[in-house]
PDB file of C-alpha atoms in Angstrom:
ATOM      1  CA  UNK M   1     -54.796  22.402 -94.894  1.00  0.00           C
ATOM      2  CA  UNK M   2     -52.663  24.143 -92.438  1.00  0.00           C
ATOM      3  CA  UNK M   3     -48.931  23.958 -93.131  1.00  0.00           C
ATOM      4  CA  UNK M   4     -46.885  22.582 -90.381  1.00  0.00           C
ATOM      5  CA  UNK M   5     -45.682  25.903 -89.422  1.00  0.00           C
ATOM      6  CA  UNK M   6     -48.792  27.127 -89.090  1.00  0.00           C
ATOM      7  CA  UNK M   7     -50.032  24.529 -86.723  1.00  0.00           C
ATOM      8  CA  UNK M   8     -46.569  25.206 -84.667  1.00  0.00           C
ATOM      9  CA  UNK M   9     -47.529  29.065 -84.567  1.00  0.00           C
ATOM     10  CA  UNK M  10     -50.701  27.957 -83.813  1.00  0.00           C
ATOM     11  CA  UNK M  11     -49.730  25.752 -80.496  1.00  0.00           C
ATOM     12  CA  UNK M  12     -47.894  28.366 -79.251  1.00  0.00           C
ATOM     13  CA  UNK M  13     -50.327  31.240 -79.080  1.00  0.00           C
ATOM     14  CA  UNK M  14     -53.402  29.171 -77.902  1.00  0.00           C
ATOM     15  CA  UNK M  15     -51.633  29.205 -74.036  1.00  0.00           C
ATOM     16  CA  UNK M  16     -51.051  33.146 -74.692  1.00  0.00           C
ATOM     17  CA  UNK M  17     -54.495  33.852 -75.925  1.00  0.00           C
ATOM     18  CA  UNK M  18     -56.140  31.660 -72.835  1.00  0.00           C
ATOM     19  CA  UNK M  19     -54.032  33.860 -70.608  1.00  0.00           C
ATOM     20  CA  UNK M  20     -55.312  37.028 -72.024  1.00  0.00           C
ATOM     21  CA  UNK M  21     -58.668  36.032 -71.688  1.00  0.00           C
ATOM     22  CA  UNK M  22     -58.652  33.664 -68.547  1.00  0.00           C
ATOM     23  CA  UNK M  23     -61.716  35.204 -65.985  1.00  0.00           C
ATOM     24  CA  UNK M  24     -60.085  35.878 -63.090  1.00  0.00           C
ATOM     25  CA  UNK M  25     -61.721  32.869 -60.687  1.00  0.00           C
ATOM     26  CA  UNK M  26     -63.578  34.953 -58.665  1.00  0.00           C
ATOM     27  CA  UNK M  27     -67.304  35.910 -57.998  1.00  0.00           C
ATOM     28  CA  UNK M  28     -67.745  39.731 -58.710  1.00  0.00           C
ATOM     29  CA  UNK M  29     -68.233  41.501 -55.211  1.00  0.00           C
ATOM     30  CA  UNK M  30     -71.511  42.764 -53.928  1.00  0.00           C
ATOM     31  CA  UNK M  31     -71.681  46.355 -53.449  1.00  0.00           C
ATOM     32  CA  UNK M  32     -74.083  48.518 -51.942  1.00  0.00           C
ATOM     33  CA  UNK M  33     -74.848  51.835 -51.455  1.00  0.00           C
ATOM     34  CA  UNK M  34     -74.160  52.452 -47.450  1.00  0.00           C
ATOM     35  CA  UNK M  35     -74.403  56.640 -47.604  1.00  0.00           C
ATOM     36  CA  UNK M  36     -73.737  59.687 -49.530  1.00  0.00           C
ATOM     37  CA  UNK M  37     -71.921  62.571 -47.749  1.00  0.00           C
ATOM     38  CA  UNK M  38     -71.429  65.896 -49.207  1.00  0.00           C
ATOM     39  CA  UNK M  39     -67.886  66.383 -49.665  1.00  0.00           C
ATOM     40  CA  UNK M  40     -67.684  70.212 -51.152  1.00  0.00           C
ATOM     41  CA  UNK M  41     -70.686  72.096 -52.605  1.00  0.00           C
ATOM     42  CA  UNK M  42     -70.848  75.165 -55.197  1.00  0.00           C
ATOM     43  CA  UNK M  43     -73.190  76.742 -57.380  1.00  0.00           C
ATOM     44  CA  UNK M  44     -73.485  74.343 -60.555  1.00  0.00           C
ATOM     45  CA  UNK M  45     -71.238  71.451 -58.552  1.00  0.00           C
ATOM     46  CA  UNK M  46     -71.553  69.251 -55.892  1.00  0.00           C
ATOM     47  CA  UNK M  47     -68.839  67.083 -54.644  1.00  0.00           C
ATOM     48  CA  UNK M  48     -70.207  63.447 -52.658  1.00  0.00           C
ATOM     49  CA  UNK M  49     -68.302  60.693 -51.219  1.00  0.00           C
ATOM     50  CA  UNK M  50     -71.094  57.358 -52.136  1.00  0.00           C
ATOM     51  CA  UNK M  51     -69.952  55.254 -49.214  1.00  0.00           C
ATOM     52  CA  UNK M  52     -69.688  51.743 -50.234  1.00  0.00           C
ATOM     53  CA  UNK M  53     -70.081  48.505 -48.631  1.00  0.00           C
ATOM     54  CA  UNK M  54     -67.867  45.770 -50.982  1.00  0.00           C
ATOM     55  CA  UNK M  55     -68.093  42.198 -49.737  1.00  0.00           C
ATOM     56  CA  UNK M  56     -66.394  39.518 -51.322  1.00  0.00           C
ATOM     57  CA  UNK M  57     -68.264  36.300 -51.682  1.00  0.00           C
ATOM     58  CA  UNK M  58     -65.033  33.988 -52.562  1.00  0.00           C
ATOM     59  CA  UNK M  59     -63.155  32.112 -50.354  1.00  0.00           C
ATOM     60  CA  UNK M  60     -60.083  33.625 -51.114  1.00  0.00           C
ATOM     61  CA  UNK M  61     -58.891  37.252 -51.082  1.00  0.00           C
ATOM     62  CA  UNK M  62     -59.879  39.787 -53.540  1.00  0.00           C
ATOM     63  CA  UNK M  63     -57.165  42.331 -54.171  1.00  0.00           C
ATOM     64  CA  UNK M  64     -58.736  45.818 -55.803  1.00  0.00           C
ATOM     65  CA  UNK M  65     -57.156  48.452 -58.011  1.00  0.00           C
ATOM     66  CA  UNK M  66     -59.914  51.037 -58.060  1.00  0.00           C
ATOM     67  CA  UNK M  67     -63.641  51.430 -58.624  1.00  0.00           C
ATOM     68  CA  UNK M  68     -65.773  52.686 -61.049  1.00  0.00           C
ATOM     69  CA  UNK M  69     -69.371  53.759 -60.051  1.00  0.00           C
ATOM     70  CA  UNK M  70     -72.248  54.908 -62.014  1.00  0.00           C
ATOM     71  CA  UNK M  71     -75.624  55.836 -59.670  1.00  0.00           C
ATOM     72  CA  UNK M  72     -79.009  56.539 -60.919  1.00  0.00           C
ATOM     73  CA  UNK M  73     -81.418  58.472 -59.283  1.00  0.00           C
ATOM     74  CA  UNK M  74     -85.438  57.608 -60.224  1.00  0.00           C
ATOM     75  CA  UNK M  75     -84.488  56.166 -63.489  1.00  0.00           C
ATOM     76  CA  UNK M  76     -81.687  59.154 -64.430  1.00  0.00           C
ATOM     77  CA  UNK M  77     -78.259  59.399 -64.442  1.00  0.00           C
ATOM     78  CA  UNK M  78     -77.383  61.225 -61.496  1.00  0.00           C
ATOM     79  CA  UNK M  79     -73.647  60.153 -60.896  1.00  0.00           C
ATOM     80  CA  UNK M  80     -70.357  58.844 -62.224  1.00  0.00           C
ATOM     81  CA  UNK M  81     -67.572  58.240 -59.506  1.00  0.00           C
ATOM     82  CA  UNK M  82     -64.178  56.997 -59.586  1.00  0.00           C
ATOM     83  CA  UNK M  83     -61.547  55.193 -56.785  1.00  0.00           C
ATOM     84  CA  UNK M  84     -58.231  54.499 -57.286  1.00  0.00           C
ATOM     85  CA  UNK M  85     -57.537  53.107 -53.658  1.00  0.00           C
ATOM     86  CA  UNK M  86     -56.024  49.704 -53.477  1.00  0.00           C
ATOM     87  CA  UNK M  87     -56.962  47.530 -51.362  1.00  0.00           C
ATOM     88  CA  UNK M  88     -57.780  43.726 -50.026  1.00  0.00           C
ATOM     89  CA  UNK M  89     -60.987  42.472 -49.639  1.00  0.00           C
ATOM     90  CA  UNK M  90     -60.719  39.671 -47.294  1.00  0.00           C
ATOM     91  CA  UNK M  91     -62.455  36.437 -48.147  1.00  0.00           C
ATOM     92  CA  UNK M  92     -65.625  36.587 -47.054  1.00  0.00           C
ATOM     93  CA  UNK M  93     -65.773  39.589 -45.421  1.00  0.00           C
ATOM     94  CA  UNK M  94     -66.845  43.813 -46.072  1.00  0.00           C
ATOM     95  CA  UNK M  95     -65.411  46.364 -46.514  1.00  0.00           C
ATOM     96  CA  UNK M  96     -66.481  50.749 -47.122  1.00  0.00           C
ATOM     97  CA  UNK M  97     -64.978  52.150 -49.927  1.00  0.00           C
ATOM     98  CA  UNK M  98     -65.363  56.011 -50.324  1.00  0.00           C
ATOM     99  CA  UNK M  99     -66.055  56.997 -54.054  1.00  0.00           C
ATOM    100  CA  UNK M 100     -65.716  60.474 -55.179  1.00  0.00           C
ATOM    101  CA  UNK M 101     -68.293  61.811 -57.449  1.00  0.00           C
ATOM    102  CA  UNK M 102     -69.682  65.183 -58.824  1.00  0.00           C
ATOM    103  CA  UNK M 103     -73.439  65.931 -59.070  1.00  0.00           C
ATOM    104  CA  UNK M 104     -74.690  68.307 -61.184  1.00  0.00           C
ATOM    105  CA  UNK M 105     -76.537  70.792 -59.081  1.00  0.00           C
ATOM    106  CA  UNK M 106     -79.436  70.875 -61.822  1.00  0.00           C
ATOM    107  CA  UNK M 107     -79.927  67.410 -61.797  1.00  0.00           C
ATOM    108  CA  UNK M 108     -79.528  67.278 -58.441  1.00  0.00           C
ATOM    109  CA  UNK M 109     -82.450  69.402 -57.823  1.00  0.00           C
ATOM    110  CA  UNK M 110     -84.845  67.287 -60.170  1.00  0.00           C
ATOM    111  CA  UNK M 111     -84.172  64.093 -58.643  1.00  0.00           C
ATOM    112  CA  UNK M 112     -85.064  65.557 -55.120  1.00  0.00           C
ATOM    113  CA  UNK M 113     -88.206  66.877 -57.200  1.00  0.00           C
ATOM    114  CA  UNK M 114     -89.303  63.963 -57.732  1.00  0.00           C
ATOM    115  CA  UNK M 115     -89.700  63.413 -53.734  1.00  0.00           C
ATOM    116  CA  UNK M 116     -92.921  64.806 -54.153  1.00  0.00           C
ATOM    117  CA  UNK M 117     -95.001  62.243 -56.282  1.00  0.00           C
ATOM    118  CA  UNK M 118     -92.999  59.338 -55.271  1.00  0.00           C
ATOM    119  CA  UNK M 119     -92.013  59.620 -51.326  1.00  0.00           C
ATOM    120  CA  UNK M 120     -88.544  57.945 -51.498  1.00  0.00           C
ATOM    121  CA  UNK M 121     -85.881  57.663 -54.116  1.00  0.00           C
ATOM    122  CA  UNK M 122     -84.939  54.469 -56.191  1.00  0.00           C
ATOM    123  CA  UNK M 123     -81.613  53.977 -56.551  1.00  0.00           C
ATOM    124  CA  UNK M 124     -79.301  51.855 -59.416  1.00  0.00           C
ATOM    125  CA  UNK M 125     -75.621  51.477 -58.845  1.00  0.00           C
ATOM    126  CA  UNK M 126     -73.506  49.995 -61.649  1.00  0.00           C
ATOM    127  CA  UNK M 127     -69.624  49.515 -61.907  1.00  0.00           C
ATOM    128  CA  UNK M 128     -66.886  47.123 -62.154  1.00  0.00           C
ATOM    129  CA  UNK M 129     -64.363  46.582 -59.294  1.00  0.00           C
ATOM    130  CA  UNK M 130     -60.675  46.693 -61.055  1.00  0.00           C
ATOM    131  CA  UNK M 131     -58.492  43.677 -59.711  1.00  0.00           C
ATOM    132  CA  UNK M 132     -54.970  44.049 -59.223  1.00  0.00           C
ATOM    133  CA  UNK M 133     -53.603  41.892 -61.298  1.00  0.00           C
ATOM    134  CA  UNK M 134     -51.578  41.943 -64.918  1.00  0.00           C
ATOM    135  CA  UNK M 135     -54.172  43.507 -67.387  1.00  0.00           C
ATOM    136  CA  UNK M 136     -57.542  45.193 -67.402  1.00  0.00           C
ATOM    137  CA  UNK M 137     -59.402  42.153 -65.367  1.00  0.00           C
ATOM    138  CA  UNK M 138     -62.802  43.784 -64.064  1.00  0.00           C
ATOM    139  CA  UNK M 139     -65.549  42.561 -62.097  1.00  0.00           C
ATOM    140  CA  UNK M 140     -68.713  44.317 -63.034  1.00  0.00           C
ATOM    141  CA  UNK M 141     -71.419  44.890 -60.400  1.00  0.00           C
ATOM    142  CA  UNK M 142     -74.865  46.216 -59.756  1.00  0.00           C
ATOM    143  CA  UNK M 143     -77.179  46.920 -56.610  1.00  0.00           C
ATOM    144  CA  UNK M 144     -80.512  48.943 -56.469  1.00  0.00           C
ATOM    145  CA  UNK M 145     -82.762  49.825 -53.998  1.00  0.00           C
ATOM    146  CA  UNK M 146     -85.484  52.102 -52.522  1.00  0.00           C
ATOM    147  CA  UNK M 147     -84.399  55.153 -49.370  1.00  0.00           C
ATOM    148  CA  UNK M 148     -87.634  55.509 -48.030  1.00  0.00           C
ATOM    149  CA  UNK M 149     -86.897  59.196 -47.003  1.00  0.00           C
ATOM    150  CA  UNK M 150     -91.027  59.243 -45.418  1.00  0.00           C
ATOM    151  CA  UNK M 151     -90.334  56.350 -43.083  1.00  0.00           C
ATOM    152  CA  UNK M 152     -89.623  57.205 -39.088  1.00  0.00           C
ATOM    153  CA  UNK M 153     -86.270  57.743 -38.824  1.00  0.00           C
ATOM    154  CA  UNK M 154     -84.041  58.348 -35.616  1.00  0.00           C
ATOM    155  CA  UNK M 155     -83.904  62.483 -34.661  1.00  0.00           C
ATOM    156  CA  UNK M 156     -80.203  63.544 -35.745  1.00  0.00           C
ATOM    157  CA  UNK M 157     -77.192  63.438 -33.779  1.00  0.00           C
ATOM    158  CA  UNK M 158     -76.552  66.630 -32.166  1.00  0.00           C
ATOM    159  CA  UNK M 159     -72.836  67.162 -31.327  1.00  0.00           C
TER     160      UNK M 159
END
């Protein structure tokens, strides 16, 4: 039997504990991959910007601390990328988030191997949006997708 202190301790903490552990109310975003630019290239490195579309499903605002972004090329690990912007997401609405990563050049070169047998890429994108708020609340995400790279696309822009 718990001693009447106990129980009094006991009282106390539950309100602490549900605030440590309270889910934040909202809907994780959706994210998806919009582009990849090459920021900065070098021999064993290449620097990208994944371009990010983040759209907040809740009816309220969703206020963002950072990003952290994991993207898979054909199956394989081809990026981890990082944001520390802050931000708003209005309620219902998008927004593009740039997300610095670094590509192995090596890896880099397999994936775009692959081109060959398959004709496009598959994509996976993984994360969890940081909210800014007390603690380390996260909303995790994930997107995939196919870029058809053999489909008809427009002629580039010349300047």
């Amino acid at each position: 039997m718990l001693s009447r202190r106990a129980l009094v301790a006991l009282a106390l903490m539950t309100p602490l504990a549900a605030c440590a552990t309270a889910p934040s109310g909202l809907a994780p975003p959706d994210v998806a991959l919009r582009d990849l630019r090459l920021v900065g290239a070098g021999l064993l490195q290449q620097d990208v910007d994944l371009l990010l579309s983040v759209t907040n499903p809740n009816s309220r605002d969703m206020p963002l601390n950072g990003l952290r972004v994991a993207l898979d090329l054909n199956g394989q690990p081809l990026a981890n990328g990082y944001s520390n912007a802050s931000m708003k997401v209005p309620r219902l609405s998008t927004v593009t988030v740039p997300v610095r990563a670094s590509i192995s050049s090596l890896d880099l070169v397999r994936r775009f191997m692959d081109l060959g047998t398959r004709g496009g890429l598959d994509y996976a994108l993984r994360g969890e949006a940081l909210l800014d708020s007390v603690g380390d609340t996260t909303l995790p995400f994930e997107a995939s997708g196919t870029l058809d790279l053999t489909a008809d696309a427009p002629p580039p822009r010349t300047q």
